[in-house]
Coordinates of N, CA and C and ligand atoms in Angstrom, one line a residue:
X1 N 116.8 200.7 107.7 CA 116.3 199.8 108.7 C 116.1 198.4 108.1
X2 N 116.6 197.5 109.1 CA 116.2 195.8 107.8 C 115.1 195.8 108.3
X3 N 114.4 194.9 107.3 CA 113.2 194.6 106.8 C 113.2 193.0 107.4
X4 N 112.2 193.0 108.6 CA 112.4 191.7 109.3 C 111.1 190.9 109.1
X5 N 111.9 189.8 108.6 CA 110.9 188.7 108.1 C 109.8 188.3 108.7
X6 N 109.0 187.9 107.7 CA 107.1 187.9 108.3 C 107.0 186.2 108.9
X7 N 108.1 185.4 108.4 CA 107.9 184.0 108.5 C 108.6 183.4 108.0
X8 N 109.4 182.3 109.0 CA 110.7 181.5 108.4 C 109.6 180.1 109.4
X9 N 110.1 179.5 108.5 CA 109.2 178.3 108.6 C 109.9 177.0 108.5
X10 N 109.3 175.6 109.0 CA 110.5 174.5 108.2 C 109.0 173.5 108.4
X11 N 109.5 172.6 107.0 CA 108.1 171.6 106.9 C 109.1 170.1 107.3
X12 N 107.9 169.4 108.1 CA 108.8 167.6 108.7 C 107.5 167.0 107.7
X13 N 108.3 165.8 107.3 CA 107.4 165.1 106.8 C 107.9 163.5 106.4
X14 N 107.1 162.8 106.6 CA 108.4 161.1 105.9 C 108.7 161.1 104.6
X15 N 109.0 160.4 104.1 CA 109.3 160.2 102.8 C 108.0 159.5 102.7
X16 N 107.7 160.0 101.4 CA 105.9 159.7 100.3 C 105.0 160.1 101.4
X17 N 105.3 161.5 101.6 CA 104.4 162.0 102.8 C 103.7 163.4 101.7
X18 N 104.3 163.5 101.0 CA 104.0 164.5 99.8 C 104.6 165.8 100.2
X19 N 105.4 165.7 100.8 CA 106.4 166.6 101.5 C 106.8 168.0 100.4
X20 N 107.2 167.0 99.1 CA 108.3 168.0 97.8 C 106.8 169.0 97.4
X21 N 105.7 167.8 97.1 CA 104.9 168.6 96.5 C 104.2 169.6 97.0
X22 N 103.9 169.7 98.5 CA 103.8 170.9 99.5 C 104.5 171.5 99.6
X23 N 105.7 171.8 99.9 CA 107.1 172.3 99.4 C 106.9 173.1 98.3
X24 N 106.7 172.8 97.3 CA 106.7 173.6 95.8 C 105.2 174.3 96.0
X25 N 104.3 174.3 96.3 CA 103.1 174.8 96.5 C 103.3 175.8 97.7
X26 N 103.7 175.8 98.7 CA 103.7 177.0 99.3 C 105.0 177.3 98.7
X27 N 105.5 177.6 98.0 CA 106.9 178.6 97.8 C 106.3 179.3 96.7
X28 N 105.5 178.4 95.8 CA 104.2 179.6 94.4 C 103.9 180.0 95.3
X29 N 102.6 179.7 95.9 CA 101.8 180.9 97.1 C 102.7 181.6 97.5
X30 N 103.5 181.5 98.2 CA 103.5 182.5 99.7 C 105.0 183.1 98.9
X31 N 105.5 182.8 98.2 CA 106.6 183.7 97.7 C 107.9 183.7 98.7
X32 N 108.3 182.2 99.3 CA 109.0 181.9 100.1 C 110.4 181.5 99.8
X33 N 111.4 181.8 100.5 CA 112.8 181.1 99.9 C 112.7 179.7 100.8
X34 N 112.9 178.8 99.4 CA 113.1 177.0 100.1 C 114.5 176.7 99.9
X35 N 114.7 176.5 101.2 CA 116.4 175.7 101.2 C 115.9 174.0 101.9
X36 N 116.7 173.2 100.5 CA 116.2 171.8 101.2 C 117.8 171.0 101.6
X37 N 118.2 171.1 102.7 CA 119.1 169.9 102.8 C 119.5 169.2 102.2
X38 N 118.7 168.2 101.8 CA 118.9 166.9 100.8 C 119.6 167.4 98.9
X39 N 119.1 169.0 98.8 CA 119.2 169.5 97.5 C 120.4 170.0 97.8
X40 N 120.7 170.5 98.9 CA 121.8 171.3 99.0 C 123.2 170.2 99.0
X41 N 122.9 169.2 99.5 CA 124.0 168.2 99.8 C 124.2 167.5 98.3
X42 N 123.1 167.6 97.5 CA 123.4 166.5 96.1 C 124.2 168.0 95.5
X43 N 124.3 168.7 95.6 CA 124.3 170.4 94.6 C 126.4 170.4 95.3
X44 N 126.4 169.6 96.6 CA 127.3 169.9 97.1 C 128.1 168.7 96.4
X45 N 127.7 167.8 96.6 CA 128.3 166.5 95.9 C 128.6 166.3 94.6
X46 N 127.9 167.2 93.7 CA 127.7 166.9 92.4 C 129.4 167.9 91.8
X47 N 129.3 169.2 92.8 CA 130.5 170.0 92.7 C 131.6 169.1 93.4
X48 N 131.6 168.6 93.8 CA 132.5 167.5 94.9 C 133.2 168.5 95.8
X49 N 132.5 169.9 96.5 CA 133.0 170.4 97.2 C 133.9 169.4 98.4
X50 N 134.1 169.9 99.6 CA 134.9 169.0 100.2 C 133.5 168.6 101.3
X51 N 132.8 169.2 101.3 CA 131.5 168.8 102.3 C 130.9 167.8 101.2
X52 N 130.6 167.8 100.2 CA 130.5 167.3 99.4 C 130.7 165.5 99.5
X53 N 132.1 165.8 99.3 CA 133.1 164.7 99.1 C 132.8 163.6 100.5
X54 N 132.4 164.3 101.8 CA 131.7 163.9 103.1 C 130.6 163.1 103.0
X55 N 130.1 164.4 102.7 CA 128.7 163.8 102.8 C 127.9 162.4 102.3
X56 N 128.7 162.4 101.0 CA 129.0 161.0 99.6 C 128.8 159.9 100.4
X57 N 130.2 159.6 101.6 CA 130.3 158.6 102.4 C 129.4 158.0 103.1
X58 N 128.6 159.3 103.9 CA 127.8 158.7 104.6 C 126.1 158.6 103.8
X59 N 125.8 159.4 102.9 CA 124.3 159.4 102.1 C 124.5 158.0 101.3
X60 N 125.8 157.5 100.8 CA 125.9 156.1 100.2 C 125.7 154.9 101.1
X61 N 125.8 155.0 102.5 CA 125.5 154.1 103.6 C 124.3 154.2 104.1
X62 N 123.4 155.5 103.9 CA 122.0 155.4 104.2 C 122.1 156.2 105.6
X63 N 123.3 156.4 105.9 CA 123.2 157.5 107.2 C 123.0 159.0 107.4
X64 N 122.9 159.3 108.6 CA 122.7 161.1 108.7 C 123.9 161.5 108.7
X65 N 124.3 162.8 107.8 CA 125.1 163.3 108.5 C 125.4 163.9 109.8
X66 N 126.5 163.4 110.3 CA 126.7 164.4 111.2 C 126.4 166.1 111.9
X67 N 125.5 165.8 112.6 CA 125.2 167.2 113.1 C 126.0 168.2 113.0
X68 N 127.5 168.2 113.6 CA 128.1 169.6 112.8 C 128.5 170.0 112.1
X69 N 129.0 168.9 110.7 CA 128.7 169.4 109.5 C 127.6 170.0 109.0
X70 N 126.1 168.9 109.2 CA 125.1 169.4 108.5 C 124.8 170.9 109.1
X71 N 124.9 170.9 110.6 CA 124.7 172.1 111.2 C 125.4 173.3 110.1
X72 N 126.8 173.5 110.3 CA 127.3 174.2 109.5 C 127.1 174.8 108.3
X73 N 126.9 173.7 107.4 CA 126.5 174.0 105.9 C 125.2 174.7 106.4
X74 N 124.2 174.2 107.1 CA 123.1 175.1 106.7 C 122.6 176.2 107.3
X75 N 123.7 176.4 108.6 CA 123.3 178.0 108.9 C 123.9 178.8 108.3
X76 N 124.9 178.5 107.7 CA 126.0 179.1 106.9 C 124.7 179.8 105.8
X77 N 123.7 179.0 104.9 CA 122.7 179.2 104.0 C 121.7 180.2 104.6
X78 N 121.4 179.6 105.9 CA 120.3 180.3 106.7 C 120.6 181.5 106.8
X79 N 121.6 182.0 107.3 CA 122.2 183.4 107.2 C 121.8 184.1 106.2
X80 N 122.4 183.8 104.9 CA 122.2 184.5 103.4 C 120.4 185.1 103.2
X81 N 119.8 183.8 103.9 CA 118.0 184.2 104.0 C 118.0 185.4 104.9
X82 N 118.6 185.8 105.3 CA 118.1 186.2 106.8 C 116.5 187.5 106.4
X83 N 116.7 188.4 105.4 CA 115.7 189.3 105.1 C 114.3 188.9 104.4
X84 N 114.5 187.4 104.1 CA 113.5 186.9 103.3 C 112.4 186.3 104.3
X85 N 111.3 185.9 103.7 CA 110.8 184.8 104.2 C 110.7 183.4 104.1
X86 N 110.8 182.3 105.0 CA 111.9 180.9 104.6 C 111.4 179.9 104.8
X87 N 111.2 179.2 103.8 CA 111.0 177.1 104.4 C 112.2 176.5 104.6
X88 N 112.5 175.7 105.6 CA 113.5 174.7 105.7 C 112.6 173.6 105.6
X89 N 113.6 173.0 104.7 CA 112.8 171.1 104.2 C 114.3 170.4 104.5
X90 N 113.8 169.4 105.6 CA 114.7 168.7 105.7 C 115.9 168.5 106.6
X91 N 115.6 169.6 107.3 CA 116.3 170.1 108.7 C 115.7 171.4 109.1
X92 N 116.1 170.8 110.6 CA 116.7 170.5 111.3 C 116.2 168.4 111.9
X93 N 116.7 167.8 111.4 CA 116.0 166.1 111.5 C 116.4 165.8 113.4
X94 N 117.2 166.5 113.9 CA 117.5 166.0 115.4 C 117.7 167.3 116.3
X95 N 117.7 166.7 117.0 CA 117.4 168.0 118.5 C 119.0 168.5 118.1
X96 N 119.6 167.9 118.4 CA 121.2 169.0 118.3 C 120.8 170.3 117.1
X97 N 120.5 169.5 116.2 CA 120.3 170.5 114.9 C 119.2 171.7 115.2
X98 N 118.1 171.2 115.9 CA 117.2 172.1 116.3 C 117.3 173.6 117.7
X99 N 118.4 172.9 118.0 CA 118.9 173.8 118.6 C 119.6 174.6 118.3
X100 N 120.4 174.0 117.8 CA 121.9 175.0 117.3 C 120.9 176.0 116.0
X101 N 119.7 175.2 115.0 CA 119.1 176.4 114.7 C 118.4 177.6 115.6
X102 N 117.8 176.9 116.5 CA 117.8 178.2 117.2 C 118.6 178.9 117.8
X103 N 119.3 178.8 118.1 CA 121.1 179.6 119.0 C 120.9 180.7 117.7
X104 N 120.5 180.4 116.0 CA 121.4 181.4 115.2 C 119.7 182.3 115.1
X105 N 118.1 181.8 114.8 CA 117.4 182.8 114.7 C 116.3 182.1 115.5
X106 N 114.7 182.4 115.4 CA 113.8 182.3 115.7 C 113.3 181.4 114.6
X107 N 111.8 180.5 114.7 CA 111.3 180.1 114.0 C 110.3 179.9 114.8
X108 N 109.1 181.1 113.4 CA 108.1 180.9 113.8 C 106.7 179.8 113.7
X109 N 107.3 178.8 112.9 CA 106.2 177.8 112.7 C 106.8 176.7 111.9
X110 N 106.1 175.0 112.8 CA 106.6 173.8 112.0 C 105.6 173.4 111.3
X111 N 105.8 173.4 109.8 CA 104.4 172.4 109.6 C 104.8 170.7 109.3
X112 N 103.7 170.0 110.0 CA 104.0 168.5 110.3 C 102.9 168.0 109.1
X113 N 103.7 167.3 108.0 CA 102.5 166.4 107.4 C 102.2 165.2 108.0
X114 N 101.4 164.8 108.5 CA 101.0 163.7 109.0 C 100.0 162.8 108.3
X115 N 100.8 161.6 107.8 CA 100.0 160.9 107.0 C 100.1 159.6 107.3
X116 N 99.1 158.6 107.7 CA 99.2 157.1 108.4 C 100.2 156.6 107.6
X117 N 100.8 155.6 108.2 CA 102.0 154.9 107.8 C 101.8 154.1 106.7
X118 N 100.5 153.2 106.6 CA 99.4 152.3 105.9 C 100.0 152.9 104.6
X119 N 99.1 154.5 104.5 CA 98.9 155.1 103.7 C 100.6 154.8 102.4
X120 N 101.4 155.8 103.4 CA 102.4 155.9 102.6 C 103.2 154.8 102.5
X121 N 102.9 153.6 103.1 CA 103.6 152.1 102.8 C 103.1 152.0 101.3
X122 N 101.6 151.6 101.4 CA 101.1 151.9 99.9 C 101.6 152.6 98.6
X123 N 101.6 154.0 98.5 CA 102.4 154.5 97.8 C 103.8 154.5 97.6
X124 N 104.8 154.0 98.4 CA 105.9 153.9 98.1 C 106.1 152.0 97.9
X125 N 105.3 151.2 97.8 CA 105.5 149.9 97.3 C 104.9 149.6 96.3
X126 N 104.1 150.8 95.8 CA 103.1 151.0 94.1 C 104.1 150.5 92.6
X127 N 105.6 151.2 93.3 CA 106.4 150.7 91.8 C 106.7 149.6 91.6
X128 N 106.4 148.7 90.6 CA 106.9 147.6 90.1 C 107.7 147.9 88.2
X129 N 108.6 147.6 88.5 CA 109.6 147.4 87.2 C 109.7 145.8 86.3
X130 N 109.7 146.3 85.0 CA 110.1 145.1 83.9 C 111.6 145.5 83.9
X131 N 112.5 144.3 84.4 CA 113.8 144.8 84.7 C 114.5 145.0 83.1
X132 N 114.3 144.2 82.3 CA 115.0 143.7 81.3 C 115.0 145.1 80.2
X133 N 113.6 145.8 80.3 CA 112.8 146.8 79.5 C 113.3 148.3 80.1
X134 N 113.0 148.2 81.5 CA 113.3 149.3 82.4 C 111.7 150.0 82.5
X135 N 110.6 149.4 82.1 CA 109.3 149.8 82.2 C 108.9 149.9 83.5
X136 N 108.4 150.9 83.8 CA 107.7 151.1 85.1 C 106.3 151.1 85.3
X137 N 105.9 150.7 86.3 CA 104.4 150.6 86.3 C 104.2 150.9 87.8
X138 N 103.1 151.6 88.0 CA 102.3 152.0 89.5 C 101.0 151.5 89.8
X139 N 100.7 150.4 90.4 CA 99.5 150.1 91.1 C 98.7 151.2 91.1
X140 N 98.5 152.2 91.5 CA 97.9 153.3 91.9 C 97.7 153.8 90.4
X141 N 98.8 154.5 89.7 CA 98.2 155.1 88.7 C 98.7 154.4 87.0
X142 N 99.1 153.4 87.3 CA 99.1 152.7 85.7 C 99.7 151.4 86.2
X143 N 98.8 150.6 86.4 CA 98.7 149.5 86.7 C 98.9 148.4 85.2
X144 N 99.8 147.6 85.6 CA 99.6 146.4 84.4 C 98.2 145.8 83.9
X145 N 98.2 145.1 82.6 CA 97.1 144.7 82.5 C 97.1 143.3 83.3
X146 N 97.8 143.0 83.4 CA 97.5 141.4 84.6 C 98.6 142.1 85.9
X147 N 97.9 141.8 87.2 CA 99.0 141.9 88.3 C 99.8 141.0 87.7
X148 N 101.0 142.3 88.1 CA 102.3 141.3 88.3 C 103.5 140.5 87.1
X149 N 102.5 141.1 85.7 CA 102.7 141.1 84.8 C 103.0 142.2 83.4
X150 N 104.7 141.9 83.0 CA 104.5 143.2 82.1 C 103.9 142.7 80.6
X151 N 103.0 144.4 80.3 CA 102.0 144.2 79.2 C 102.5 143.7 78.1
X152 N 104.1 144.0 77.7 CA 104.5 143.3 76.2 C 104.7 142.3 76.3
X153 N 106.2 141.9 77.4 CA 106.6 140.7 77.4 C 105.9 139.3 77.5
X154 N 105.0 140.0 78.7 CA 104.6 138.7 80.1 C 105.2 138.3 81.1
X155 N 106.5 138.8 81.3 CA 107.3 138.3 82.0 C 106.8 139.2 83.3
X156 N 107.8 138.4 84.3 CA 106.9 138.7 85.7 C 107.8 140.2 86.0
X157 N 106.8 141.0 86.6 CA 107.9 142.3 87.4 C 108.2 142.1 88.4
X158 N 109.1 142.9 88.9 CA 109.6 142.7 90.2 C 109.6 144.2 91.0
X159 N 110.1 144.3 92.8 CA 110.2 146.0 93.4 C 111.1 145.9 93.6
X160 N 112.1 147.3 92.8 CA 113.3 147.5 93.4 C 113.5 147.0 95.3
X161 N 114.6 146.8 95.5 CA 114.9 146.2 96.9 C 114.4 147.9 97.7
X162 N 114.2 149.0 97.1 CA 114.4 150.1 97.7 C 112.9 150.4 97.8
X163 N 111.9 149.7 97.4 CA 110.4 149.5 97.0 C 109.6 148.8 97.8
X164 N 110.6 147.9 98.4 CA 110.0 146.4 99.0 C 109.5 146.6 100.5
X165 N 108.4 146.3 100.5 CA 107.7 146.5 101.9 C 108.3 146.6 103.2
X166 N 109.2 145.5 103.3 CA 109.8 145.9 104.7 C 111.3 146.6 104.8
X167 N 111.9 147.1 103.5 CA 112.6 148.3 103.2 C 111.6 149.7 103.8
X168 N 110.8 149.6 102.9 CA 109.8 151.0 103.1 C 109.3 151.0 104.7
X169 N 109.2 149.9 105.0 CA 108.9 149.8 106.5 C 110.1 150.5 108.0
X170 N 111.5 149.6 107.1 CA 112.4 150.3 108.2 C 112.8 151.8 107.9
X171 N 112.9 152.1 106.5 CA 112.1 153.6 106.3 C 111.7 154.6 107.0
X172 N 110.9 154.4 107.2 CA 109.8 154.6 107.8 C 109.6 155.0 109.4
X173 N 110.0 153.5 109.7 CA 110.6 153.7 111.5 C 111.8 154.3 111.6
X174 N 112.3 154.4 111.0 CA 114.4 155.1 110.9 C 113.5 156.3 111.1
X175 N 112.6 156.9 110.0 CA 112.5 158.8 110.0 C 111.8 158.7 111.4
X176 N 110.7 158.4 111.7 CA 110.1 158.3 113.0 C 110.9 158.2 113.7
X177 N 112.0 157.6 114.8 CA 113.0 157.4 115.8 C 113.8 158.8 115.7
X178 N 114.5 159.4 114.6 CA 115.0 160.4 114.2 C 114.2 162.0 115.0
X179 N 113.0 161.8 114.0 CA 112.2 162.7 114.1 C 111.0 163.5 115.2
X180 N 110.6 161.8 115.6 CA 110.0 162.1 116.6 C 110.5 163.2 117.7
X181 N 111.5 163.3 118.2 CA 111.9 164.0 119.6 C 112.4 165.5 119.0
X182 N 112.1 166.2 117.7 CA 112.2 167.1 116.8 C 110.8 167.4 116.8
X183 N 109.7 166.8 116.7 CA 108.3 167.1 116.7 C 107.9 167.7 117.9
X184 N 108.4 166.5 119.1 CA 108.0 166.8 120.3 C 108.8 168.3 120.9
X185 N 110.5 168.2 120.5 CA 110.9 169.4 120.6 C 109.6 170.9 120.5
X186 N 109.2 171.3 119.1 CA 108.4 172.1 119.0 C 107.2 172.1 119.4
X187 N 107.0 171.1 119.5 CA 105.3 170.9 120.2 C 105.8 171.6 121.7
X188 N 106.2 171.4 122.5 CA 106.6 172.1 123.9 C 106.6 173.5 123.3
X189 N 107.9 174.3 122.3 CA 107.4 175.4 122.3 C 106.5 176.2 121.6
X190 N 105.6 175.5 121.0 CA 103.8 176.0 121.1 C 103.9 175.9 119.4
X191 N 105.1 175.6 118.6 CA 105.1 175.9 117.3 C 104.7 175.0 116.1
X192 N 104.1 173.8 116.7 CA 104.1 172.5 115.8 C 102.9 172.7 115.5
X193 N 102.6 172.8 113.6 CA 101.4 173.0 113.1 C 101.0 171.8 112.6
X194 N 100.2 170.3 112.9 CA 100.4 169.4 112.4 C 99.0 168.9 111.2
X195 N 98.9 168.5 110.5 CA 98.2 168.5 109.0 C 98.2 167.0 109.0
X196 N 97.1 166.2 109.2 CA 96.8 164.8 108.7 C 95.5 164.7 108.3
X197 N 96.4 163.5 107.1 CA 95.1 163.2 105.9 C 95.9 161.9 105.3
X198 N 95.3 161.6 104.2 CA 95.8 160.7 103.3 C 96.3 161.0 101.8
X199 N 95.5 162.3 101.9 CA 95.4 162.9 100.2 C 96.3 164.3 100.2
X200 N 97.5 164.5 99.4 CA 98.1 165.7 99.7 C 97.0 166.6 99.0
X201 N 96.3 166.1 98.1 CA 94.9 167.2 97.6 C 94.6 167.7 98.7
X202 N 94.3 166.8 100.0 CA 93.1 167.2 100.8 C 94.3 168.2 101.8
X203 N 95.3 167.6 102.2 CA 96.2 168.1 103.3 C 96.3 169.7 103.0
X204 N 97.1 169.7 101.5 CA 97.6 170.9 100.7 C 96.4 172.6 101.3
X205 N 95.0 172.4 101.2 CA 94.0 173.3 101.3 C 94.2 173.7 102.7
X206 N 94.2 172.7 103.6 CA 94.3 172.7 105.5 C 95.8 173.9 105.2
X207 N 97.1 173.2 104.4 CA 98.2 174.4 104.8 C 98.2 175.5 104.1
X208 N 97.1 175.5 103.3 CA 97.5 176.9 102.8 C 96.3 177.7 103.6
X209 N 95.3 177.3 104.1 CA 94.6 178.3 104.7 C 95.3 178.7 106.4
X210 N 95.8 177.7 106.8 CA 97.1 178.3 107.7 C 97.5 179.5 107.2
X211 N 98.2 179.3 106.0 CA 99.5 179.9 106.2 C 99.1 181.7 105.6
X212 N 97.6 181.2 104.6 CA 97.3 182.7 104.4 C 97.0 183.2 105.7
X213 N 96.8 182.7 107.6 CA 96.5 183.5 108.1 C 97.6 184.4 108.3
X214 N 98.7 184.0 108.3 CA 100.4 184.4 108.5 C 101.0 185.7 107.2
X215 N 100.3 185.2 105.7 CA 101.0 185.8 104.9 C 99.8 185.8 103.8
X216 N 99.9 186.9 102.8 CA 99.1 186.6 101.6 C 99.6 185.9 100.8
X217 N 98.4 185.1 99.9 CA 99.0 184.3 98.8 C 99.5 185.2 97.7
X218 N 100.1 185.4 97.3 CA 100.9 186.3 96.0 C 100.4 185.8 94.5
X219 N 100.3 184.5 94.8 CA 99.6 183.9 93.3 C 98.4 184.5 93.1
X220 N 97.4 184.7 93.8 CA 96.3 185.2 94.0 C 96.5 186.7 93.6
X221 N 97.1 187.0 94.3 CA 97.5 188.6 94.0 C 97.8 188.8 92.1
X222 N 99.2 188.0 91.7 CA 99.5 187.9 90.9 C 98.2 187.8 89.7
X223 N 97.4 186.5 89.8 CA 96.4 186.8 89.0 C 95.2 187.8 88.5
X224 N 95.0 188.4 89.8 CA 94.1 189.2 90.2 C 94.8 190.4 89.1
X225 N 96.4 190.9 89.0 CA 97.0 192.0 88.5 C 96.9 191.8 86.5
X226 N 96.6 190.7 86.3 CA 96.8 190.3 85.5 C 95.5 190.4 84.4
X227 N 94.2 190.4 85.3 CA 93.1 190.1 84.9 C 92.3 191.4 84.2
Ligands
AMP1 P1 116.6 164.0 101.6 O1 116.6 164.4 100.2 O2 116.1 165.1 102.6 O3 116.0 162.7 101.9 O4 118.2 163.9 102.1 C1 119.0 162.9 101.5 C2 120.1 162.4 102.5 O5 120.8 163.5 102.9 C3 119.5 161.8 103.7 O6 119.1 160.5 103.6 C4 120.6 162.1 104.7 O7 121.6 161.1 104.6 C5 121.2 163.4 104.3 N1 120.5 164.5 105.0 C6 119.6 165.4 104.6 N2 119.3 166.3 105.5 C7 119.9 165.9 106.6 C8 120.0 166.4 108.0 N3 119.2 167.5 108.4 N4 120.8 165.8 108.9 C9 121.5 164.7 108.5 N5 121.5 164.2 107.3 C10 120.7 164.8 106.3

């Protein structure tokens, strides 16, 4: 008889939403298979499969791929899961995609990190670089000893263009316009679990006491066997 999965899951989140790091924290707990799109596509590129060789084109322009590619590649993956229990990171990003995953199984739960925009404008315009040195420094957690200034030289730092506030801003609105009608999608079928805060400390406790209602934590287990 197959052994039918307790919970396939997919987490939405923006970029500096703390997405990876929630991501890696429920896959220790809950003992989940993570397939992340964006991994799967550099893993594809790096081999220069021929999806690969695609994909290059359009992730070098800053675009989505196309829905029947991306579609393809990842139900093709999603299949291989089928007996496990599963996070998708990173798709389904648009209604086509969200459907066509459902056409192939069910999914019983989205979790949404939801973190003010404010918030994560902040942390993703934290890096400032000494270009000449390659030194990095973060406002937040290693700050120069003078703003704006690096500590050996003196010389002024600068934000990568990919750093710069109203980069991070269209960012930002790009994922929201994308995502939004993917959110709203699941919210209609009753599945959207949505998690807002500012601190993935604080967020991280809200999704794991979810998700232990769904599943045991195994790390817990784990240590308990050990003790
Ligand atoms: P990520 O690591 O999730 O930010 O993905 C890196 C890049 O891969 C994105 O900027 C997109 O160009 C592409 N990508 C990842 N997932 C998808 C998806 N579900 N649909 C379309 N493009 C995607």
């Amino acid at each position: 008889m197959a052994v039918r999965p307790l919970l396939r899951a997919v987490i939405m989140g923006p970029p500096g939403s703390g997405k990876g790091t929630v991501s890696s924290r429920i896959v220790k707990h809950f003992a989940l298979k993570h397939l992340s799109s964006g991994d799967l596509l550099r893993d594809n590129m790096q081999r220069r499969t021929e999806i690969g060789v695609i994909a290059k084109t359009y992730i070098d322009q800053g675009k989505l791929i196309p829905d029947d590619l991306m579609t393809r590649l990842m139900l093709s993956e999603v299949q291989k899961l089928h007996p496990y229990n599963w996070l998708l990171d990173g798709f389904p990003r648009t209604v086509p995609q969200a459907e066509a995953l459902e056409n192939t199984c069910q999914i019983d739960t989205v979790i949404n990190l939801d973190v003010p925009f404010e918030t994560i404008k902040q942390r993703l315009t934290a890096r400032w670089i000494h270009p000449s040195s390659g030194r990095v420094y973060n406002l937040e957690f290693s700050p120069p000893k003078n703003a704006g200034i690096d500590d050996i030289t003196g010389e002024p730092l600068v934000q990568r263009d990919d750093d710069k506030p109203e980069t991070v801003t269209k960012r930002l609105k790009a994922y929201e316009a994308q995502t939004k009608p993917v959110l709203e999608y699941y919210q209609k079928k009753g599945i959207l679990e949505s998690f807002s805060g500012t601190e993935t400390n604080k967020i991280w406790p809200q999704v794991h006491a979810f998700l232990q209602t769904k599943l045991p934590d195994v790390s817990q287990q784990e240590a308990a066997s050990q003790r």
